[in-house]
Coordinates of N, CA, C and O in Angstrom, one line a residue:
M6 N -30.8 -34.3 -2.1 CA -30.1 -34.4 -1.0 C -28.3 -34.4 -0.9 O -27.8 -33.8 -0.7
N7 N -28.2 -35.6 -1.7 CA -26.9 -36.0 -1.6 C -26.0 -34.7 -2.5 O -24.7 -34.2 -2.1
R8 N -26.3 -34.4 -3.6 CA -25.7 -32.9 -4.3 C -25.7 -31.7 -3.1 O -24.6 -31.0 -3.4
S9 N -26.4 -31.3 -2.2 CA -26.6 -30.4 -1.6 C -25.7 -30.4 -0.5 O -24.2 -29.4 -0.1
W10 N -24.8 -31.7 -0.3 CA -23.8 -32.4 1.2 C -22.6 -32.7 0.1 O -22.1 -31.8 0.7
L11 N -22.3 -32.2 -1.1 CA -21.6 -32.6 -2.1 C -21.2 -30.9 -2.1 O -19.8 -30.9 -1.7
R12 N -22.2 -30.2 -2.6 CA -21.7 -28.9 -2.4 C -20.8 -28.3 -1.4 O -20.1 -27.6 -1.2
I13 N -21.6 -28.6 -0.3 CA -21.0 -27.8 0.8 C -19.6 -28.6 1.2 O -19.0 -27.9 2.0
L14 N -19.3 -29.5 0.7 CA -18.1 -30.4 0.9 C -17.2 -29.5 0.2 O -16.0 -29.2 0.5
L15 N -18.0 -29.3 -1.0 CA -16.4 -28.6 -1.8 C -16.1 -27.3 -2.0 O -15.0 -27.1 -2.2
A16 N -17.3 -26.8 -1.2 CA -17.4 -25.2 -1.3 C -15.9 -24.6 -0.3 O -15.0 -24.2 -1.2
P17 N -15.1 -25.3 0.5 CA -14.6 -25.2 1.7 C -13.5 -25.5 0.5 O -12.2 -24.6 0.6
L18 N -13.5 -26.9 0.0 CA -11.8 -27.0 -1.0 C -11.6 -26.2 -1.6 O -10.5 -25.9 -1.6
V19 N -12.5 -26.1 -2.3 CA -12.2 -24.0 -3.4 C -12.0 -23.5 -2.8 O -10.8 -22.5 -3.9
I20 N -12.3 -22.7 -2.2 CA -12.4 -21.1 -1.2 C -10.5 -21.7 -0.7 O -9.6 -20.5 -1.1
I21 N -10.2 -22.5 -0.6 CA -9.1 -23.1 0.2 C -7.7 -23.0 -1.0 O -6.9 -22.3 -0.7
S22 N -8.1 -24.1 -2.0 CA -7.4 -23.8 -3.3 C -7.1 -22.2 -3.9 O -5.8 -22.1 -4.4
L23 N -8.4 -21.7 -3.8 CA -7.5 -20.3 -4.5 C -7.5 -19.7 -3.4 O -6.4 -18.7 -4.1
A24 N -7.3 -19.6 -2.1 CA -6.5 -18.9 -1.3 C -4.9 -19.5 -1.4 O -4.5 -18.3 -1.1
G25 N -4.7 -20.1 -1.3 CA -3.6 -21.2 -1.6 C -2.8 -20.3 -2.8 O -1.7 -20.4 -2.9
C26 N -3.5 -20.4 -4.3 CA -3.1 -19.7 -5.0 C -2.8 -18.1 -5.0 O -1.5 -17.6 -5.7
S27 N -3.2 -17.3 -4.4 CA -3.6 -16.3 -4.0 C -2.1 -16.2 -3.2 O -1.1 -15.0 -3.3
A28 N -2.1 -16.7 -1.9 CA -1.0 -16.9 -1.2 C 0.5 -17.2 -1.9 O 1.4 -16.0 -1.7
S29 N 0.5 -17.7 -2.6 CA 1.6 -18.3 -3.5 C 2.1 -17.4 -4.2 O 3.3 -16.4 -4.3
V30 N 1.0 -16.2 -5.4 CA 1.5 -14.8 -5.7 C 1.9 -13.7 -5.0 O 2.9 -13.3 -5.0
E31 N 1.1 -13.5 -3.9 CA 1.7 -12.9 -2.9 C 3.1 -13.3 -2.1 O 3.7 -12.1 -2.1
N32 N 3.4 -14.5 -1.6 CA 4.8 -14.7 -1.5 C 6.1 -14.4 -2.4 O 6.8 -14.0 -2.3
Q33 N 5.2 -14.5 -3.7 CA 6.2 -15.0 -5.1 C 6.8 -13.0 -4.8 O 7.9 -12.5 -5.7
T34 N 5.7 -12.5 -4.6 CA 5.7 -11.1 -5.1 C 6.6 -10.2 -3.8 O 7.5 -9.5 -3.9
E35 N 6.3 -10.5 -2.7 CA 7.1 -10.1 -1.5 C 8.4 -10.3 -1.8 O 9.3 -9.3 -1.6
D36 N 8.5 -11.4 -2.0 CA 10.0 -12.3 -1.9 C 10.4 -11.5 -3.3 O 11.8 -10.8 -3.3
G37 N 10.0 -11.1 -4.6 CA 10.4 -10.6 -5.7 C 11.0 -9.0 -5.2 O 11.3 -8.8 -5.8
I38 N 10.0 -8.7 -4.5 CA 10.3 -7.1 -4.1 C 11.0 -6.8 -3.1 O 12.0 -6.0 -3.5
Q39 N 11.8 -7.7 -2.6 CA 12.9 -7.5 -1.4 C 13.9 -7.8 -2.2 O 14.7 -7.2 -1.5
E40 N 13.8 -9.0 -3.0 CA 15.0 -8.9 -3.5 C 15.7 -8.0 -4.5 O 16.8 -7.6 -4.8
A41 N 14.5 -7.4 -5.4 CA 14.8 -6.6 -6.2 C 15.1 -5.2 -5.8 O 16.3 -4.4 -6.3
K42 N 15.1 -4.7 -4.2 CA 15.5 -3.9 -3.9 C 16.9 -4.0 -2.9 O 17.6 -2.7 -3.0
E43 N 17.0 -5.2 -2.6 CA 18.6 -5.8 -2.6 C 19.8 -5.7 -3.4 O 20.5 -5.2 -3.4
V44 N 18.9 -5.3 -4.7 CA 19.7 -5.6 -6.2 C 20.2 -4.0 -6.4 O 21.3 -3.7 -6.3
F45 N 18.6 -3.7 -6.4 CA 18.6 -2.0 -6.7 C 19.4 -1.4 -5.6 O 20.7 -0.4 -5.7
Q46 N 19.8 -1.4 -4.4 CA 21.2 -1.4 -3.1 C 22.3 -1.9 -3.4 O 22.8 -1.0 -2.7
G47 N 22.4 -3.0 -3.9 CA 23.7 -3.5 -3.8 C 24.6 -2.5 -4.9 O 24.6 -1.9 -5.6
K48 N 25.9 -3.6 -5.1 CA 26.8 -3.0 -6.1 C 26.3 -3.5 -7.5 O 25.5 -4.4 -7.6
T49 N 26.4 -2.6 -8.4 CA 26.1 -3.3 -10.0 C 27.0 -4.5 -10.4 O 27.9 -4.5 -10.6
I50 N 25.9 -5.1 -11.4 CA 26.8 -5.8 -11.9 C 27.2 -5.4 -13.3 O 27.1 -5.1 -13.9
K51 N 28.3 -6.4 -13.1 CA 29.1 -6.2 -14.5 C 28.8 -5.8 -16.0 O 28.2 -7.3 -16.2
P52 N 28.5 -5.3 -17.2 CA 27.9 -5.9 -18.0 C 28.9 -7.0 -18.8 O 30.1 -6.7 -18.5
N53 N 28.4 -7.9 -19.6 CA 28.5 -8.9 -20.4 C 28.1 -9.2 -21.4 O 28.4 -9.9 -22.5
E54 N 27.3 -8.0 -22.2 CA 26.8 -7.9 -23.7 C 26.6 -6.4 -24.3 O 27.1 -5.3 -23.2
Q55 N 26.8 -6.2 -25.4 CA 26.7 -5.2 -25.9 C 25.4 -4.9 -27.1 O 25.8 -5.8 -27.9
V56 N 24.8 -3.8 -27.1 CA 24.0 -3.6 -28.4 C 24.7 -2.0 -28.6 O 23.8 -1.5 -28.0
E57 N 25.1 -1.9 -30.3 CA 25.1 -0.4 -30.2 C 26.1 -0.2 -29.4 O 27.1 -0.2 -28.8
K58 N 25.4 1.4 -28.6 CA 26.4 2.1 -27.6 C 26.0 1.4 -26.3 O 26.3 1.9 -25.2
V59 N 24.9 0.5 -26.0 CA 24.8 0.0 -24.6 C 25.0 -1.1 -24.4 O 25.3 -2.3 -24.9
Q60 N 25.8 -0.7 -22.8 CA 26.3 -2.0 -22.2 C 25.4 -2.6 -21.4 O 24.6 -1.6 -20.5
F61 N 25.3 -3.8 -20.8 CA 24.1 -4.2 -19.9 C 24.4 -5.9 -19.8 O 25.5 -6.2 -20.4
Y62 N 24.1 -6.0 -18.5 CA 24.3 -7.3 -18.4 C 23.1 -8.2 -18.6 O 21.9 -7.9 -18.5
V63 N 23.4 -9.2 -19.0 CA 22.6 -10.3 -19.4 C 22.8 -11.9 -18.3 O 23.6 -12.3 -18.6
P64 N 21.7 -12.0 -18.0 CA 22.0 -13.4 -16.7 C 22.1 -14.5 -17.7 O 21.4 -14.7 -19.1
G65 N 22.6 -15.6 -17.5 CA 22.8 -17.2 -17.6 C 21.3 -17.8 -18.2 O 20.5 -17.0 -18.0
G66 N 21.4 -18.0 -19.7 CA 20.4 -18.5 -20.1 C 18.9 -17.6 -21.1 O 18.7 -18.0 -21.7
F67 N 19.6 -16.5 -20.8 CA 19.0 -15.5 -21.4 C 19.6 -15.2 -23.2 O 21.0 -15.2 -23.4
A68 N 19.0 -14.4 -24.1 CA 19.7 -14.3 -25.8 C 19.2 -13.0 -25.9 O 17.9 -12.9 -25.8
I69 N 20.2 -12.1 -26.6 CA 19.8 -11.0 -27.3 C 19.0 -11.2 -28.6 O 19.7 -12.1 -29.3
Q70 N 17.2 -10.9 -29.0 CA 17.1 -11.0 -30.1 C 17.4 -10.1 -31.3 O 18.0 -9.2 -30.9
E71 N 17.3 -10.4 -32.2 CA 18.5 -9.7 -33.3 C 17.2 -8.4 -33.6 O 17.7 -7.4 -34.2
E72 N 16.2 -8.5 -33.6 CA 15.5 -6.9 -33.7 C 15.5 -6.1 -32.6 O 15.3 -4.8 -32.8
S73 N 16.8 -6.4 -31.6 CA 16.7 -5.5 -30.9 C 17.9 -3.9 -31.4 O 18.5 -4.1 -32.3
D74 N 17.5 -3.1 -30.8 CA 18.4 -1.3 -31.0 C 19.0 -0.9 -29.9 O 18.6 -1.5 -29.0
E75 N 19.7 0.4 -29.6 CA 20.1 0.6 -28.7 C 18.5 1.2 -27.5 O 18.8 1.8 -26.4
S76 N 17.7 1.6 -28.2 CA 16.5 2.0 -27.4 C 15.5 1.2 -26.7 O 15.0 1.2 -25.9
N77 N 15.8 -0.2 -27.4 CA 15.0 -1.2 -27.5 C 15.3 -2.7 -27.8 O 15.6 -2.8 -29.0
I78 N 15.6 -3.3 -26.4 CA 16.6 -4.4 -26.9 C 15.1 -5.3 -25.8 O 15.0 -5.4 -24.8
V79 N 15.3 -6.6 -27.0 CA 14.5 -7.8 -26.6 C 15.3 -8.9 -26.2 O 16.2 -9.1 -26.8
L80 N 15.4 -9.1 -25.1 CA 15.9 -10.4 -24.3 C 14.5 -11.9 -24.6 O 13.9 -11.3 -24.0
S81 N 15.3 -12.9 -24.3 CA 14.5 -14.2 -23.8 C 15.1 -15.0 -23.3 O 16.4 -15.2 -23.1
D82 N 14.3 -16.0 -22.6 CA 14.9 -17.0 -21.8 C 13.9 -18.5 -22.6 O 13.4 -18.1 -23.4
D83 N 14.1 -19.4 -22.2 CA 13.2 -20.5 -22.7 C 12.1 -20.4 -23.0 O 11.4 -20.8 -23.4
H84 N 11.2 -19.3 -21.6 CA 9.5 -19.1 -22.2 C 8.9 -17.7 -22.2 O 8.2 -17.4 -22.7
E85 N 10.1 -16.9 -21.8 CA 9.3 -15.6 -21.6 C 10.3 -14.4 -22.3 O 11.7 -14.8 -22.7
S86 N 9.8 -13.6 -22.8 CA 10.1 -12.4 -23.5 C 10.5 -11.4 -22.7 O 9.0 -10.5 -21.9
F87 N 11.6 -10.4 -22.9 CA 11.7 -9.3 -22.1 C 12.4 -8.1 -23.0 O 13.0 -8.5 -23.8
V88 N 11.2 -6.9 -22.9 CA 11.6 -5.6 -23.5 C 12.4 -4.5 -22.7 O 12.3 -4.1 -21.5
L89 N 13.5 -4.4 -22.6 CA 14.3 -3.4 -22.3 C 14.3 -1.9 -22.9 O 14.9 -1.7 -24.4
F90 N 13.6 -0.8 -22.4 CA 13.3 0.3 -22.8 C 14.7 1.2 -22.4 O 14.6 1.5 -21.5
I91 N 15.4 2.0 -23.4 CA 16.5 2.6 -23.0 C 16.0 4.3 -23.1 O 15.9 4.5 -24.2
N92 N 16.1 5.3 -22.4 CA 15.9 6.2 -22.7 C 17.2 7.3 -22.4 O 17.5 7.4 -21.1
P93 N 18.0 7.4 -23.5 CA 19.2 8.1 -22.4 C 19.4 9.6 -22.0 O 20.2 9.8 -22.0
N94 N 17.8 10.4 -22.2 CA 17.4 11.6 -22.0 C 17.6 11.8 -20.4 O 17.4 13.0 -20.0
E95 N 17.3 10.6 -20.1 CA 16.6 10.8 -18.4 C 18.1 9.9 -17.7 O 18.6 9.7 -17.9
K96 N 18.2 10.9 -16.4 CA 19.1 10.6 -15.6 C 18.6 10.0 -14.1 O 17.4 9.3 -14.5
E97 N 19.8 8.9 -13.7 CA 19.1 8.4 -12.6 C 18.2 8.7 -11.8 O 17.8 7.5 -11.3
D98 N 18.0 9.8 -11.3 CA 16.7 10.2 -10.5 C 15.6 10.0 -10.9 O 14.6 10.7 -10.5
S99 N 15.3 9.8 -12.5 CA 14.2 10.3 -13.1 C 13.0 9.3 -12.8 O 13.2 8.3 -12.5
H100 N 12.0 9.9 -12.6 CA 10.6 9.1 -11.6 C 9.7 9.2 -13.7 O 8.4 8.8 -13.3
L101 N 10.1 9.1 -14.6 CA 9.5 9.4 -16.3 C 8.8 7.9 -15.6 O 7.4 8.2 -16.2
F102 N 8.8 6.9 -16.2 CA 8.4 5.5 -16.0 C 7.5 5.6 -14.7 O 6.7 5.0 -15.0
Y103 N 7.9 5.7 -13.9 CA 7.2 5.0 -12.8 C 6.0 6.3 -12.7 O 4.7 6.1 -12.3
D104 N 6.0 7.7 -13.0 CA 4.7 8.4 -12.9 C 4.0 7.9 -14.3 O 2.4 8.0 -14.1
L105 N 4.4 7.7 -15.1 CA 3.7 6.6 -16.6 C 2.7 6.3 -16.3 O 1.6 6.0 -16.6
I106 N 3.3 4.7 -15.5 CA 2.7 3.8 -15.3 C 1.2 4.3 -14.0 O 0.4 3.6 -14.2
L107 N 1.9 5.3 -13.1 CA 0.9 5.4 -11.9 C -0.6 6.2 -13.3 O -1.7 6.3 -12.7
A108 N 0.0 7.1 -14.2 CA -1.0 7.7 -14.7 C -1.8 6.8 -15.9 O -2.6 6.8 -15.8
E109 N -1.2 5.6 -16.0 CA -1.9 4.9 -17.1 C -2.6 3.9 -16.4 O -3.3 3.3 -17.1
K110 N -1.8 3.1 -15.6 CA -2.6 2.0 -15.1 C -2.8 1.6 -14.0 O -3.1 0.8 -13.0
K111 N -3.0 2.9 -12.6 CA -2.3 2.9 -11.6 C -3.8 1.9 -10.9 O -3.6 1.0 -9.8
D112 N -4.9 2.1 -11.2 CA -5.8 1.2 -10.9 C -5.5 -0.7 -10.8 O -6.4 -1.0 -10.5
M113 N -4.7 -0.5 -12.2 CA -4.6 -2.1 -11.9 C -3.3 -3.2 -11.3 O -3.2 -4.1 -11.4
I114 N -2.7 -2.1 -10.6 CA -1.4 -1.9 -10.5 C -1.5 -3.3 -9.1 O -2.7 -2.8 -8.1
L115 N -1.3 -4.2 -8.8 CA -1.1 -5.4 -8.0 C -0.3 -4.9 -6.7 O -0.8 -5.7 -5.6
A116 N 0.8 -5.3 -7.2 CA 1.9 -4.3 -6.4 C 2.8 -3.7 -6.5 O 3.1 -3.7 -7.7
E117 N 3.3 -2.6 -5.9 CA 4.5 -1.7 -6.4 C 5.4 -1.5 -5.3 O 4.8 -1.2 -4.2
E118 N 6.3 -1.0 -5.8 CA 7.3 -0.4 -4.4 C 8.4 0.5 -5.3 O 9.0 0.1 -6.0
T119 N 8.6 1.7 -4.5 CA 9.9 2.2 -5.0 C 11.1 2.3 -4.1 O 10.8 1.8 -3.1
F120 N 12.1 2.9 -4.9 CA 13.4 2.6 -4.1 C 14.5 3.8 -4.6 O 14.4 4.3 -5.7
E121 N 15.1 4.6 -3.6 CA 15.9 5.5 -3.4 C 16.8 5.5 -3.1 O 17.0 4.8 -1.8
Q122 N 18.0 5.8 -3.9 CA 19.8 5.4 -3.1 C 20.5 6.3 -3.8 O 21.0 5.9 -5.1
N123 N 21.1 7.3 -3.0 CA 22.6 7.5 -3.5 C 22.1 8.6 -5.2 O 23.0 9.1 -6.1
G124 N 21.1 9.4 -5.3 CA 20.7 9.6 -6.2 C 19.9 9.5 -7.5 O 19.6 9.6 -8.3
R125 N 19.8 7.6 -6.9 CA 18.8 7.2 -7.9 C 17.4 7.0 -7.4 O 17.3 6.8 -6.3
F126 N 16.5 6.8 -8.7 CA 15.3 6.5 -8.3 C 14.7 4.8 -9.1 O 15.4 4.9 -10.0
G127 N 14.3 4.1 -8.3 CA 14.0 3.2 -8.9 C 12.7 2.1 -9.0 O 11.9 3.0 -7.4
F128 N 11.9 1.7 -9.1 CA 10.8 0.4 -9.1 C 10.8 -0.2 -9.4 O 10.6 -0.8 -10.8
V129 N 9.7 -1.4 -9.3 CA 9.0 -2.6 -9.4 C 7.6 -2.3 -9.1 O 7.7 -2.2 -8.4
A130 N 6.7 -3.3 -10.2 CA 5.4 -3.2 -10.5 C 5.0 -4.4 -10.7 O 6.0 -5.1 -11.4
L131 N 3.6 -5.1 -10.3 CA 2.9 -5.9 -10.7 C 1.5 -5.6 -11.2 O 0.9 -5.1 -10.6
L132 N 1.5 -6.1 -12.4 CA 0.1 -5.9 -12.8 C -0.4 -7.6 -13.2 O 0.0 -8.1 -14.0
P133 N -1.9 -7.3 -13.7 CA -2.1 -8.3 -14.1 C -2.0 -8.7 -15.1 O -2.4 -7.8 -15.6
S134 N -2.2 -9.9 -15.9 CA -2.5 -10.5 -17.4 C -2.7 -11.6 -17.8 O -2.2 -12.7 -18.0
G135 N -3.9 -11.5 -17.9 CA -4.6 -13.0 -18.0 C -4.7 -13.5 -16.4 O -4.6 -12.8 -15.5
E136 N -5.2 -14.8 -16.9 CA -5.5 -15.7 -15.6 C -4.5 -16.4 -14.3 O -4.5 -15.7 -13.5
E137 N -3.4 -16.7 -15.5 CA -2.5 -17.2 -15.0 C -0.9 -16.3 -15.3 O 0.3 -17.2 -14.7
H138 N -0.8 -15.4 -15.5 CA -0.3 -14.2 -16.0 C 0.2 -13.1 -15.0 O -0.7 -12.6 -15.0
Y139 N 1.1 -12.2 -15.1 CA 1.4 -11.0 -14.3 C 2.5 -10.5 -15.5 O 3.7 -10.7 -15.1
E140 N 2.0 -8.9 -15.6 CA 3.0 -8.1 -16.3 C 4.1 -7.8 -15.2 O 3.5 -7.2 -13.9
I141 N 5.2 -7.7 -15.2 CA 6.3 -7.5 -14.3 C 7.1 -6.1 -15.0 O 7.2 -6.3 -16.3
I142 N 7.3 -4.8 -14.1 CA 7.7 -3.6 -14.9 C 8.9 -3.3 -13.8 O 8.5 -3.2 -12.6
V143 N 10.1 -3.4 -14.4 CA 11.4 -2.9 -13.1 C 11.9 -1.4 -13.8 O 12.1 -1.7 -15.0
S144 N 12.1 -0.7 -13.0 CA 12.4 0.5 -13.8 C 14.2 0.8 -13.1 O 13.8 1.1 -11.2
S145 N 15.1 1.2 -13.3 CA 16.2 2.5 -12.4 C 16.7 3.8 -13.5 O 16.9 3.0 -14.7
G146 N 16.0 4.8 -13.0 CA 16.1 5.9 -13.8 C 16.0 6.0 -15.4 O 14.3 6.1 -15.2
G147 N 16.3 6.3 -16.0 CA 15.8 5.9 -17.5 C 15.9 4.7 -18.2 O 15.7 4.4 -19.4
Y148 N 16.2 3.6 -17.7 CA 15.9 2.3 -18.4 C 14.7 1.8 -17.5 O 14.6 1.5 -16.6
K149 N 14.0 0.9 -18.7 CA 12.6 0.0 -17.8 C 12.8 -1.1 -18.5 O 13.0 -1.3 -19.8
L150 N 12.6 -2.4 -18.2 CA 12.0 -3.8 -18.3 C 11.0 -4.3 -17.7 O 10.5 -3.9 -16.7
S151 N 10.3 -4.8 -18.6 CA 9.2 -5.8 -18.6 C 8.6 -6.7 -19.6 O 9.8 -7.4 -20.1
T152 N 7.9 -7.8 -18.8 CA 7.6 -8.8 -19.4 C 6.6 -9.4 -18.7 O 5.9 -8.7 -17.3
I153 N 6.0 -10.4 -19.3 CA 4.8 -10.9 -18.9 C 5.4 -12.7 -18.2 O 5.7 -13.5 -18.8
S154 N 4.9 -12.5 -16.7 CA 5.6 -13.6 -16.1 C 4.2 -14.6 -15.6 O 3.6 -14.3 -15.7
E155 N 5.2 -15.9 -15.5 CA 4.0 -17.0 -15.0 C 4.0 -17.3 -13.4 O 5.2 -16.2 -13.1
K156 N 3.0 -17.1 -12.8 CA 3.2 -16.8 -11.6 C 4.3 -17.2 -10.4 O 4.6 -16.9 -9.6
N157 N 4.6 -18.4 -10.9 CA 5.6 -19.2 -10.2 C 7.5 -18.7 -10.5 O 7.9 -19.1 -10.0
K158 N 6.9 -17.6 -11.1 CA 8.9 -16.8 -11.6 C 8.7 -15.7 -11.4 O 9.5 -15.1 -11.4
I159 N 7.9 -15.1 -10.7 CA 7.6 -13.4 -10.3 C 8.5 -13.0 -9.5 O 9.5 -12.2 -9.9
A160 N 9.1 -14.1 -8.5 CA 10.4 -13.4 -7.4 C 12.0 -13.3 -8.4 O 12.7 -12.5 -8.7
D161 N 12.1 -14.3 -9.2 CA 13.1 -15.0 -9.9 C 13.4 -13.5 -10.5 O 14.3 -13.0 -11.2
N162 N 12.3 -13.3 -11.7 CA 12.2 -12.3 -12.8 C 12.5 -11.2 -11.8 O 13.2 -10.3 -12.9
M163 N 11.8 -10.8 -11.3 CA 11.9 -9.1 -10.6 C 13.6 -9.4 -10.2 O 14.1 -8.4 -10.4
Q164 N 14.0 -9.8 -9.6 CA 15.5 -10.0 -9.0 C 16.6 -10.1 -10.4 O 17.1 -8.9 -10.7
Q165 N 16.2 -11.1 -11.7 CA 17.1 -10.3 -13.0 C 17.1 -9.4 -13.6 O 17.7 -8.6 -13.9
M166 N 15.5 -8.9 -13.3 CA 15.1 -7.7 -14.2 C 15.6 -6.0 -13.9 O 16.3 -5.6 -14.3
M167 N 16.0 -6.4 -12.2 CA 16.3 -5.3 -11.6 C 17.9 -5.4 -11.8 O 19.0 -4.4 -11.8
E168 N 18.9 -6.6 -11.7 CA 20.0 -6.8 -11.9 C 20.4 -6.5 -13.7 O 21.2 -5.6 -13.9
I169 N 19.7 -6.4 -14.5 CA 19.9 -6.2 -16.0 C 19.5 -4.3 -15.8 O 20.3 -3.8 -16.2
V170 N 18.4 -3.6 -15.4 CA 18.3 -1.9 -15.1 C 19.0 -1.7 -14.5 O 19.9 -0.7 -15.2
R171 N 19.9 -2.1 -13.5 CA 21.2 -1.6 -12.8 C 22.4 -1.5 -13.4 O 23.0 -1.0 -13.4
S172 N 22.9 -2.8 -14.6 CA 23.9 -3.1 -14.7 C 24.0 -2.0 -16.4 O 24.8 -1.9 -16.7
V173 N 23.0 -1.1 -16.8 CA 23.1 -0.6 -18.2 C 23.7 0.4 -18.0 O 24.0 1.4 -17.0
K174 N 24.6 0.5 -18.9 CA 25.6 1.7 -19.3 C 25.4 2.3 -20.4 O 25.6 1.1 -21.5
I175 N 25.6 3.5 -21.0 CA 25.3 4.3 -22.5 C 26.9 4.6 -22.9 O 27.8 5.5 -22.3
D176 N 27.6 3.5 -23.8 CA 29.2 4.9 -23.7 C 28.3 6.2 -24.8 O 27.6 6.0 -25.9
K177 N 29.0 7.1 -24.4 CA 29.3 8.3 -25.2 C 30.0 8.9 -26.4 O 30.8 7.9 -26.9

């Protein structure tokens, strides 16, 4: 009889703690999408790094990895890696990366938002990646940045990732 009472008492605690984790991810995602939107609609941050003909902004604490080239630039911070894919043939209003994610992973998307302004198109998407991590994909025109994020860094990553993709300039 003692075990049944214990189960009755523990069940609500487990449900509340799981709901708390879920709310945390939802809050991080909502905040991140809002911050990414503000960055997309705001002024472009001036590039501070260059790989071959590609100039772009790199936030403090990030480093460019040696295996980078002008099509695939690998960035890292203390715990995460980010891959910036450059498609110079796509214009600012390109929906290519958005259409691809919808075609390949539509049923997996936990959250996504598109942005349009002044002839530019961009989006941010969140997908599951294991139990405690999430894949974040951020794009603006022909530039896409992705990472696997810890749940408590979703908002910060979305914002910084949009800052990076919005800053990309290609020298002709």
